[in-house]
CSV table of C-alpha atoms and ligand atoms in Angstrom, one decimal:
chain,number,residue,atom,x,y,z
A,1,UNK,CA,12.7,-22.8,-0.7
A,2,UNK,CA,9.3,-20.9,-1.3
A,3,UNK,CA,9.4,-18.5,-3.8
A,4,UNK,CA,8.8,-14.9,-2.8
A,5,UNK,CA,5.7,-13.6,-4.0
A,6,UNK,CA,7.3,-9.3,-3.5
A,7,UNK,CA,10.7,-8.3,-2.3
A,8,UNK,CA,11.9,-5.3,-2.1
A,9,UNK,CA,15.3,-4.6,-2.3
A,10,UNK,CA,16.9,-1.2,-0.7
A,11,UNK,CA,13.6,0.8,-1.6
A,12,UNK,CA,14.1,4.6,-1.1
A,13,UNK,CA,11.3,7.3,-1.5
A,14,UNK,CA,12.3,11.1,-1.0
A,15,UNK,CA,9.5,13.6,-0.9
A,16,UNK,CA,10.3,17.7,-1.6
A,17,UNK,CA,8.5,19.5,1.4
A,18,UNK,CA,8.8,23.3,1.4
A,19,UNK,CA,9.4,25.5,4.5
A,20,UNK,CA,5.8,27.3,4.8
A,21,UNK,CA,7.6,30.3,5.4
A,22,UNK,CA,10.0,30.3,2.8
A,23,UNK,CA,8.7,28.9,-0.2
A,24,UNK,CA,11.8,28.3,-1.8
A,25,UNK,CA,14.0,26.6,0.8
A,26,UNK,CA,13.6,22.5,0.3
A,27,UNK,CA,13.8,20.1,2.7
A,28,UNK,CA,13.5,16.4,1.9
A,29,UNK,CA,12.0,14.1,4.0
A,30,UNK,CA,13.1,10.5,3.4
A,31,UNK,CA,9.5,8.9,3.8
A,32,UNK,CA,10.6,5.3,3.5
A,33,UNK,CA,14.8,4.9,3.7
A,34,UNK,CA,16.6,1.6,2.4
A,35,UNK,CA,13.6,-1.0,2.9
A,36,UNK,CA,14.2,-4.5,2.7
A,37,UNK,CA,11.3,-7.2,3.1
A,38,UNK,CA,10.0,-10.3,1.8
A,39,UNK,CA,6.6,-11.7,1.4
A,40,UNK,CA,6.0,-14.7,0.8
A,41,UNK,CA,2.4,-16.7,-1.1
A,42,UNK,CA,0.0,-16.7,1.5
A,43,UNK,CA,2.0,-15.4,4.2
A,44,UNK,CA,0.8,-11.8,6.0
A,45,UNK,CA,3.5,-9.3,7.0
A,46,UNK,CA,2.5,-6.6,9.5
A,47,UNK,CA,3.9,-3.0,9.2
A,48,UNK,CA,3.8,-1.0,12.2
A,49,UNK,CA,4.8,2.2,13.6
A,50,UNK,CA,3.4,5.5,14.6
A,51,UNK,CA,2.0,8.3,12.3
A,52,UNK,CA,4.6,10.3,9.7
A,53,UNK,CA,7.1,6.9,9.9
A,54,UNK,CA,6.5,6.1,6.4
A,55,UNK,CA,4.3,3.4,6.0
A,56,UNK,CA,1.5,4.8,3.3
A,57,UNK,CA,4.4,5.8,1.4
A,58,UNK,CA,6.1,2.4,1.4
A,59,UNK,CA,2.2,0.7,0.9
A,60,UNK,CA,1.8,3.3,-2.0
A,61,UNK,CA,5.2,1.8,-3.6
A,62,UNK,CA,4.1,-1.4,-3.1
A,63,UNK,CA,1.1,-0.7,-5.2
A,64,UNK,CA,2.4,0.8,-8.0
A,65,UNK,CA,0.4,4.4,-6.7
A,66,UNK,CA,3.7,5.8,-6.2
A,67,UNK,CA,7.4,5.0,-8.0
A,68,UNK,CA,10.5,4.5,-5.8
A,69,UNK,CA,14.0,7.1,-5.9
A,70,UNK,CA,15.8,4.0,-5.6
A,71,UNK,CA,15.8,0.1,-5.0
A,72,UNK,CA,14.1,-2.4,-6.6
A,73,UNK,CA,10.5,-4.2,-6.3
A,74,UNK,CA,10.4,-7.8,-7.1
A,75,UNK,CA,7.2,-9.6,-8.1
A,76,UNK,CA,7.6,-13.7,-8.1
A,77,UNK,CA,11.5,-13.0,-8.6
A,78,UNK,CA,11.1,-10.5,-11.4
A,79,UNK,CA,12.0,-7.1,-11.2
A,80,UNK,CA,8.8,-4.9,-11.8
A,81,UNK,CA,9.7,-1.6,-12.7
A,82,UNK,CA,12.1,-2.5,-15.6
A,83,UNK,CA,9.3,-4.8,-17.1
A,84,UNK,CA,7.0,-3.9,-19.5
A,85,UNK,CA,3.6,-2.7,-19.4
A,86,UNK,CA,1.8,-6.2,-19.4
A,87,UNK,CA,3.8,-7.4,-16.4
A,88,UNK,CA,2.7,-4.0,-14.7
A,89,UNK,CA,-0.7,-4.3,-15.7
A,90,UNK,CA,-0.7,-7.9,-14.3
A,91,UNK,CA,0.5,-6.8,-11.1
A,92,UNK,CA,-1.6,-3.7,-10.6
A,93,UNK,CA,-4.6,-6.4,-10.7
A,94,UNK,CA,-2.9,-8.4,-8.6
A,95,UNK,CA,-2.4,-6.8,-5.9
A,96,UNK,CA,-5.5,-4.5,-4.2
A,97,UNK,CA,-5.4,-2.5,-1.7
A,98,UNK,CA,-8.3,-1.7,1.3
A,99,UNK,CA,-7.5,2.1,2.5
A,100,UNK,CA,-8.3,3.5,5.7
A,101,UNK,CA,-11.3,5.6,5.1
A,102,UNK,CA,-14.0,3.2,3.0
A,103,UNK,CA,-15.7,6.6,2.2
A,104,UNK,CA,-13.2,8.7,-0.1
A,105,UNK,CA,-12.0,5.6,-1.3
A,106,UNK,CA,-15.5,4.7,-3.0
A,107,UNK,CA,-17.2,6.9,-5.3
A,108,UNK,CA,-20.2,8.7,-3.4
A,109,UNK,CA,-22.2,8.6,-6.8
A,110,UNK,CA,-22.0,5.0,-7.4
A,111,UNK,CA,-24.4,2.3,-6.1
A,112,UNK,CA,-22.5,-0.8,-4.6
A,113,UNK,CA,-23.0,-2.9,-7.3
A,114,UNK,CA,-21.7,-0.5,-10.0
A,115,UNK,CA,-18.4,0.0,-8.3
A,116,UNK,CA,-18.0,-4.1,-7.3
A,117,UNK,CA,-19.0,-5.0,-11.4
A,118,UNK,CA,-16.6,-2.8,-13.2
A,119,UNK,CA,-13.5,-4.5,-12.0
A,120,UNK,CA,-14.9,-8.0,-12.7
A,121,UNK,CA,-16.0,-7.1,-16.0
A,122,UNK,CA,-12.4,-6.3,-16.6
A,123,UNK,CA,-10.6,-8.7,-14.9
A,124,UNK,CA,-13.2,-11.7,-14.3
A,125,UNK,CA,-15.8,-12.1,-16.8
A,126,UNK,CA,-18.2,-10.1,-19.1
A,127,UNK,CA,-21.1,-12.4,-18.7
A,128,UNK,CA,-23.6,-10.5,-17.4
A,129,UNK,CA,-25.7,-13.2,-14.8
A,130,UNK,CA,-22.0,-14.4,-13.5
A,131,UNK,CA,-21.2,-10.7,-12.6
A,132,UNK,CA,-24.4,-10.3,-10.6
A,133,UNK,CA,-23.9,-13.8,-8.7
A,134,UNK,CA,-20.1,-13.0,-7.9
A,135,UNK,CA,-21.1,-9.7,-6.8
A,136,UNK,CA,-23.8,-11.0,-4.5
A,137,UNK,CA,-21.8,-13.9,-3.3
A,138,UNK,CA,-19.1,-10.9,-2.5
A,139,UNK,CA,-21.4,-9.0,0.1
A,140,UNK,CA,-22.3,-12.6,1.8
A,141,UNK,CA,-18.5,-13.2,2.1
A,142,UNK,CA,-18.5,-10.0,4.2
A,143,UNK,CA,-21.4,-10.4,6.2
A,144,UNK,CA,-23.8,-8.4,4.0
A,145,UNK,CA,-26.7,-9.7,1.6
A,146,UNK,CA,-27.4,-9.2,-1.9
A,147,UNK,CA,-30.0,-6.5,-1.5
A,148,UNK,CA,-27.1,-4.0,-0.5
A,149,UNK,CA,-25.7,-3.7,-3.9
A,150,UNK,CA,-28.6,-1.5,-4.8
A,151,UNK,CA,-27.8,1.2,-2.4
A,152,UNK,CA,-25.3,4.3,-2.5
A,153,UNK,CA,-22.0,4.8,-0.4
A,154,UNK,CA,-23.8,7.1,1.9
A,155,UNK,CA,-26.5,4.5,3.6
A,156,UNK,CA,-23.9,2.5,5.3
A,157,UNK,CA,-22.2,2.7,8.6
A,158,UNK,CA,-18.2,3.2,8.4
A,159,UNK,CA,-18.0,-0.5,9.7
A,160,UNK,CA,-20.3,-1.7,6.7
A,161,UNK,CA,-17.8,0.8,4.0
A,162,UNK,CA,-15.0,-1.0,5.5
A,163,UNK,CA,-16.8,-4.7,4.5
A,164,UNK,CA,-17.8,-3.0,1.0
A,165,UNK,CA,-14.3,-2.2,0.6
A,166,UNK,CA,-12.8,-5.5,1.9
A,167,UNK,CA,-15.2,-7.0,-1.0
A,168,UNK,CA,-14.2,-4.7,-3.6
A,169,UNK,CA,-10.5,-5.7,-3.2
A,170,UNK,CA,-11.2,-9.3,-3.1
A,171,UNK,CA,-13.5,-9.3,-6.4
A,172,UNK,CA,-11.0,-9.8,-9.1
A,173,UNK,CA,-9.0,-12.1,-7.1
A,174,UNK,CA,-5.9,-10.4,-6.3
A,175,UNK,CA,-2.9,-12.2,-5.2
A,176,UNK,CA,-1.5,-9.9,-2.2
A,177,UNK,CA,-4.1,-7.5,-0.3
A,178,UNK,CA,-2.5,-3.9,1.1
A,179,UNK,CA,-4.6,-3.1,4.4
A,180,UNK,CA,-3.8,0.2,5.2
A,181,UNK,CA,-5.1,1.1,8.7
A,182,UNK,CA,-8.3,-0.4,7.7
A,183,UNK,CA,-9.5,-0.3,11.2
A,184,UNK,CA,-8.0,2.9,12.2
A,185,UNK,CA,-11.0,5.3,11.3
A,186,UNK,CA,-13.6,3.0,12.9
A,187,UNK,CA,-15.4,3.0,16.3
A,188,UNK,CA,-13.5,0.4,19.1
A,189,UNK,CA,-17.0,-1.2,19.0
A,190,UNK,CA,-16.4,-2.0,15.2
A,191,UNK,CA,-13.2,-2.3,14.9
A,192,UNK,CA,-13.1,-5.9,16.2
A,193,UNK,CA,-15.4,-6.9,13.9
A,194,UNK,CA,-13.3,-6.0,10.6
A,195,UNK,CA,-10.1,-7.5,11.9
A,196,UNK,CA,-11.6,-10.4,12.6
A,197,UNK,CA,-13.6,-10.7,9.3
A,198,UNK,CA,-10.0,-10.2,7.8
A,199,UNK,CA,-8.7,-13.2,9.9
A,200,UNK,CA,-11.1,-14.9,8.8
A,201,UNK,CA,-11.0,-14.2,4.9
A,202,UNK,CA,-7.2,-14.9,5.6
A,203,UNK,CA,-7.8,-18.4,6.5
A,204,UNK,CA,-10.3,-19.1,4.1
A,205,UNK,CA,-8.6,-17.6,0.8
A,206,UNK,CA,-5.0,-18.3,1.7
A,207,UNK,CA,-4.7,-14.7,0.6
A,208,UNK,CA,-1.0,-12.5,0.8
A,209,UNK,CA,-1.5,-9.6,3.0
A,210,UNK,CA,0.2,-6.4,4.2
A,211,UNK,CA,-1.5,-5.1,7.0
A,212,UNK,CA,-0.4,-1.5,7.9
A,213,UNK,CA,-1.1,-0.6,11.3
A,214,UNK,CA,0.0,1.7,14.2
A,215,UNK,CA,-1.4,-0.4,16.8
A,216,UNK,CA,1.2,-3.8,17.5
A,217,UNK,CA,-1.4,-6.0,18.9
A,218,UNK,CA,-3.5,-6.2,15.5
A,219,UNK,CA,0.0,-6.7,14.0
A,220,UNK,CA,0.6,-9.8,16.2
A,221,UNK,CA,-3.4,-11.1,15.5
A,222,UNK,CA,-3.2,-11.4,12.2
A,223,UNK,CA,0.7,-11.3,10.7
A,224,UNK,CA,3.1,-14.2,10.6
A,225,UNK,CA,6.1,-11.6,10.6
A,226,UNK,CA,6.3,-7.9,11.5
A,227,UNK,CA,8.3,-4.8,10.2
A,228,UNK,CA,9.0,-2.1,12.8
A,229,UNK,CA,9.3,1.5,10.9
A,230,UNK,CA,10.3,4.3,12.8
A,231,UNK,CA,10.6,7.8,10.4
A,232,UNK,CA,11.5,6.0,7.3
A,233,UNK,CA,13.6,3.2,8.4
A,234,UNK,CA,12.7,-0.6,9.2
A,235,UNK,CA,14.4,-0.7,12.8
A,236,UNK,CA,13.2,-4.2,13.8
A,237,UNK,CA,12.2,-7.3,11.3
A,238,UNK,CA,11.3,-10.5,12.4
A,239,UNK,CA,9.1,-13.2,13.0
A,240,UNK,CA,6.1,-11.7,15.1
A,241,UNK,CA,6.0,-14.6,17.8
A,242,UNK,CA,9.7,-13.6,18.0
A,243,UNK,CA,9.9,-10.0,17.9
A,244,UNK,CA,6.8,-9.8,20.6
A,245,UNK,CA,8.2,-12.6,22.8
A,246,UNK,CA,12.1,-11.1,22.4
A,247,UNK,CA,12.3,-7.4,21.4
A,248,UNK,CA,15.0,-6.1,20.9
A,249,UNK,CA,15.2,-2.4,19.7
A,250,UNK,CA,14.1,-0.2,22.1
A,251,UNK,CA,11.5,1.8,19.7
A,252,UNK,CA,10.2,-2.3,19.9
A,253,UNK,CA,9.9,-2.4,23.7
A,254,UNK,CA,8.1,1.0,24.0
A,255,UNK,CA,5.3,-0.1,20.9
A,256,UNK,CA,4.7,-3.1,23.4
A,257,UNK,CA,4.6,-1.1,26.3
A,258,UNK,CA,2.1,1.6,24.5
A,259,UNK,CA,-0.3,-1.2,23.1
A,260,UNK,CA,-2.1,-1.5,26.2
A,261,UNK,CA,-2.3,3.1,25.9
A,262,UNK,CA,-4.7,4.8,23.6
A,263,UNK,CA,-2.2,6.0,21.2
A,264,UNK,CA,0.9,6.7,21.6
A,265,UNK,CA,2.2,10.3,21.8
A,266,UNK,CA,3.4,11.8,18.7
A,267,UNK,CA,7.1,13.8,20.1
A,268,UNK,CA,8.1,15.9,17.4
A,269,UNK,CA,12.3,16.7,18.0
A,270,UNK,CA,15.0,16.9,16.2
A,271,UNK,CA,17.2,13.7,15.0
A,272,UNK,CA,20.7,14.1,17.0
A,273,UNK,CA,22.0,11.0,15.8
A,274,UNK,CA,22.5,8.8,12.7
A,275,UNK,CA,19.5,6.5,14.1
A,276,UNK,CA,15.9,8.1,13.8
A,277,UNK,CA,14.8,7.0,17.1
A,278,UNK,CA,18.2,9.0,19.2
A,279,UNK,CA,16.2,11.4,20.9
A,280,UNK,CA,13.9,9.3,22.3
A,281,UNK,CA,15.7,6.2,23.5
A,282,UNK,CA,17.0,5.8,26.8
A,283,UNK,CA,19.7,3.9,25.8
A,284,UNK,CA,21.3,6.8,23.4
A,285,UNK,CA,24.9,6.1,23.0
A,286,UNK,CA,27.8,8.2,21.1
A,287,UNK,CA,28.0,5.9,18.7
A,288,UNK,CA,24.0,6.5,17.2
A,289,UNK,CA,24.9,10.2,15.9
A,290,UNK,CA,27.4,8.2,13.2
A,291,UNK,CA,26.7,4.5,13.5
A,292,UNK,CA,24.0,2.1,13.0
A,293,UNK,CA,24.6,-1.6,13.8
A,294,UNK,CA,22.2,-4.4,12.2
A,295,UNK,CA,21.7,-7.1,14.6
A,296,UNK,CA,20.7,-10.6,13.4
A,297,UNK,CA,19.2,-12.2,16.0
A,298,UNK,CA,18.3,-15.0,14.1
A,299,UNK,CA,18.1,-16.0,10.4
A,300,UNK,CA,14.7,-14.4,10.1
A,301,UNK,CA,15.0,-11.5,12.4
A,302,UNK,CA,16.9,-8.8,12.8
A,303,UNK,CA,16.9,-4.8,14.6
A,304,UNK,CA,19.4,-1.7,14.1
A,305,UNK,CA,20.6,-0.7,17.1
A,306,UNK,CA,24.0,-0.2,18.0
A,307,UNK,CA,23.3,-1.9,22.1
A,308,UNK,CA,24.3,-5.1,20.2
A,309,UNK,CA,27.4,-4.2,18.5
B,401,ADP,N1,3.1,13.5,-1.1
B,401,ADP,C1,3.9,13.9,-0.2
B,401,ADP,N2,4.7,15.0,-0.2
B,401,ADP,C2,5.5,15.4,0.8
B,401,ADP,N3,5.7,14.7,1.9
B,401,ADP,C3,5.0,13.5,2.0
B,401,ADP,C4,4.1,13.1,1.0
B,401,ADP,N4,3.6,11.9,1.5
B,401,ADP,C5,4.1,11.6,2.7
B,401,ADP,N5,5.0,12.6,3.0
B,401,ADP,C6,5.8,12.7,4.3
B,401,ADP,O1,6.5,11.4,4.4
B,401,ADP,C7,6.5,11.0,5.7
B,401,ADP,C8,5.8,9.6,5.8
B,401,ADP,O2,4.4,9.8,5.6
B,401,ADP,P1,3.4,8.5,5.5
B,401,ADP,O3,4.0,7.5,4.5
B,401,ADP,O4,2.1,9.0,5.2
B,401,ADP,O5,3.5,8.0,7.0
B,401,ADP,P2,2.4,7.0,7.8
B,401,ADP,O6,1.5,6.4,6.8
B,401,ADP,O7,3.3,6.1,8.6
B,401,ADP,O8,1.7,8.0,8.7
B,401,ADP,C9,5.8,12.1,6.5
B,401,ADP,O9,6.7,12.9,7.1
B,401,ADP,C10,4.9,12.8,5.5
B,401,ADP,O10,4.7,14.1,5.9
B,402,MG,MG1,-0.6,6.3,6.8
């Protein structure tokens, strides 16, 4: 069997949020609850669900940006957050992460080459002509030209950021690449472009990826498998020929049903039932205020929802 490159086992993240009104009563949000997901080498896994359903957290874990409550992170079988700070380091080079807004993720101050030759002097190589020729063999990779490098943050479109960014991550060769919305801020026009400039990279460089996304039809372009979160919890897991040819949880049916919409509406209610998606689902049962039944489907994918007990 192929070895995993990241699992994570069970991974919890609680966050403190503080009534506006009262500034001392807490209320914890469970950003991402009990996540379980493989990746494996050159595989792409697809993360989707709508805004506030945890997926920058769980990208943020991934990443080593933020540390989990509970559960375990696995990189190439090893368990990362009880190893020491060279295994860290490693994997904090290793995997790179393209966020949704190229512009605050730059810095404004810095021309292009400056922020692309820092991280391969680090990681790559300290000869000086080597940096330049990786750096401009970077901006062709992306569909720009050498002669970009010399300009600042600011004289580029959002698409072009998005490119410079997509570079950036890919300069010191990391293993796995975390896509979070990379599309998301960019015009309709554009957006087609970047995904499939990542499809494309993809195929090329065999590269891991997480794509984050709240749209499922990006999902199902460019991920092997896809992981349904719906506030906090993975409801549906599963192959992504499989989960878009057989869905099974309802939250599921209603992202494939929305793809073709805009966006889909954000209903803020209150949770009624044990399962996060209870208020919304016309299927609601007794059983989801105290019950929440995993369904394996098949060997590689699975849903929570009680309709299949
Ligand atoms: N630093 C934080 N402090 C408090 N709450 C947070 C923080 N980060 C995220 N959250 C909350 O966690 C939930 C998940 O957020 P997030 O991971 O950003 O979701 P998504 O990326 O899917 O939109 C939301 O309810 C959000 O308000
Ligand atoms: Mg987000």
């Amino acid at each position: 069997m192929e070895k995993n490159l990241i699992e994570l086992k069970n991974l919890t993240k609680t966050f403190k949020a503080y009534d506006s009104s009262f500034k001392t009563s807490k209320t914890h949000i469970t950003a991402t609850d009990d996540i379980n997901l493989q990746i494996k080498k050159a595989d792409s896994l697809g993360i989707v669900g709508e805004s506030g359903s945890g997926k920058t957290t769980l990208a943020n874990l991934i990443t080593g940006i933020l540390t989990p409550d509970s559960g375990k992170i696995l990189y190439k079988n090893k368990e990362l957050l009880s190893s020491g700070e060279k295994v860290f380091r490693e994997y904090r080079k290793n995997v790179q992460m393209i966020f949704q807004d190229p512009y605050s993720s730059l810095n404004p101050k810095l021309k292009i080459y400056s922020t692309l030759k820092d991280g391969i002097k680090r990681h790559i190589t300290k000869d000086k002509k080597e940096i330049y020729s990786r750096c401009a063999e970077l901006m062709e990779m992306v569909g720009l030209t050498e002669k970009h490098l010399n300009r600042y943050p600011h004289q580029f479109s959002g698409g072009q950021m998005q490119r410079i960014s997509i570079a950036r991550a890919l300069s010191i060769e990391p293993e796995l690449v975390v896509a979070d919305e990379p599309v998301s801020s960019l015009d309709v026009s554009i957006q087609a472009q970047i995904l499939n400039l990542l499809q494309k990279l993809r195929k090329e460089s065999g590269k891991t990826l997480l794509l984050i996304a709240h749209d499922l039809a990006i999902v199902n372009f460019l991920c092997d498998e896809i992981l349904v979160m719906y506030k906090g919890k993975a409801l549906e897991y599963g192959k992504t020929s499989e989960v878009i040819k057989n869905p099974i949880h309802p939250y599921t049916k209603n992202l494939l049903e929305a793809t073709t919409k805009k966006d889909i509406k954000k209903v803020v209610t209150e949770t009624t039932g044990l399962c996060p998606y209870a208020n919304r689902c016309k299927f609601f049962m007794d059983i989801c205020r105290n019950e929440l039944y995993k369904y394996q489907a098949t060997e590689t994918h699975y849903a929570l929802c009680n309709l299949y007990k």
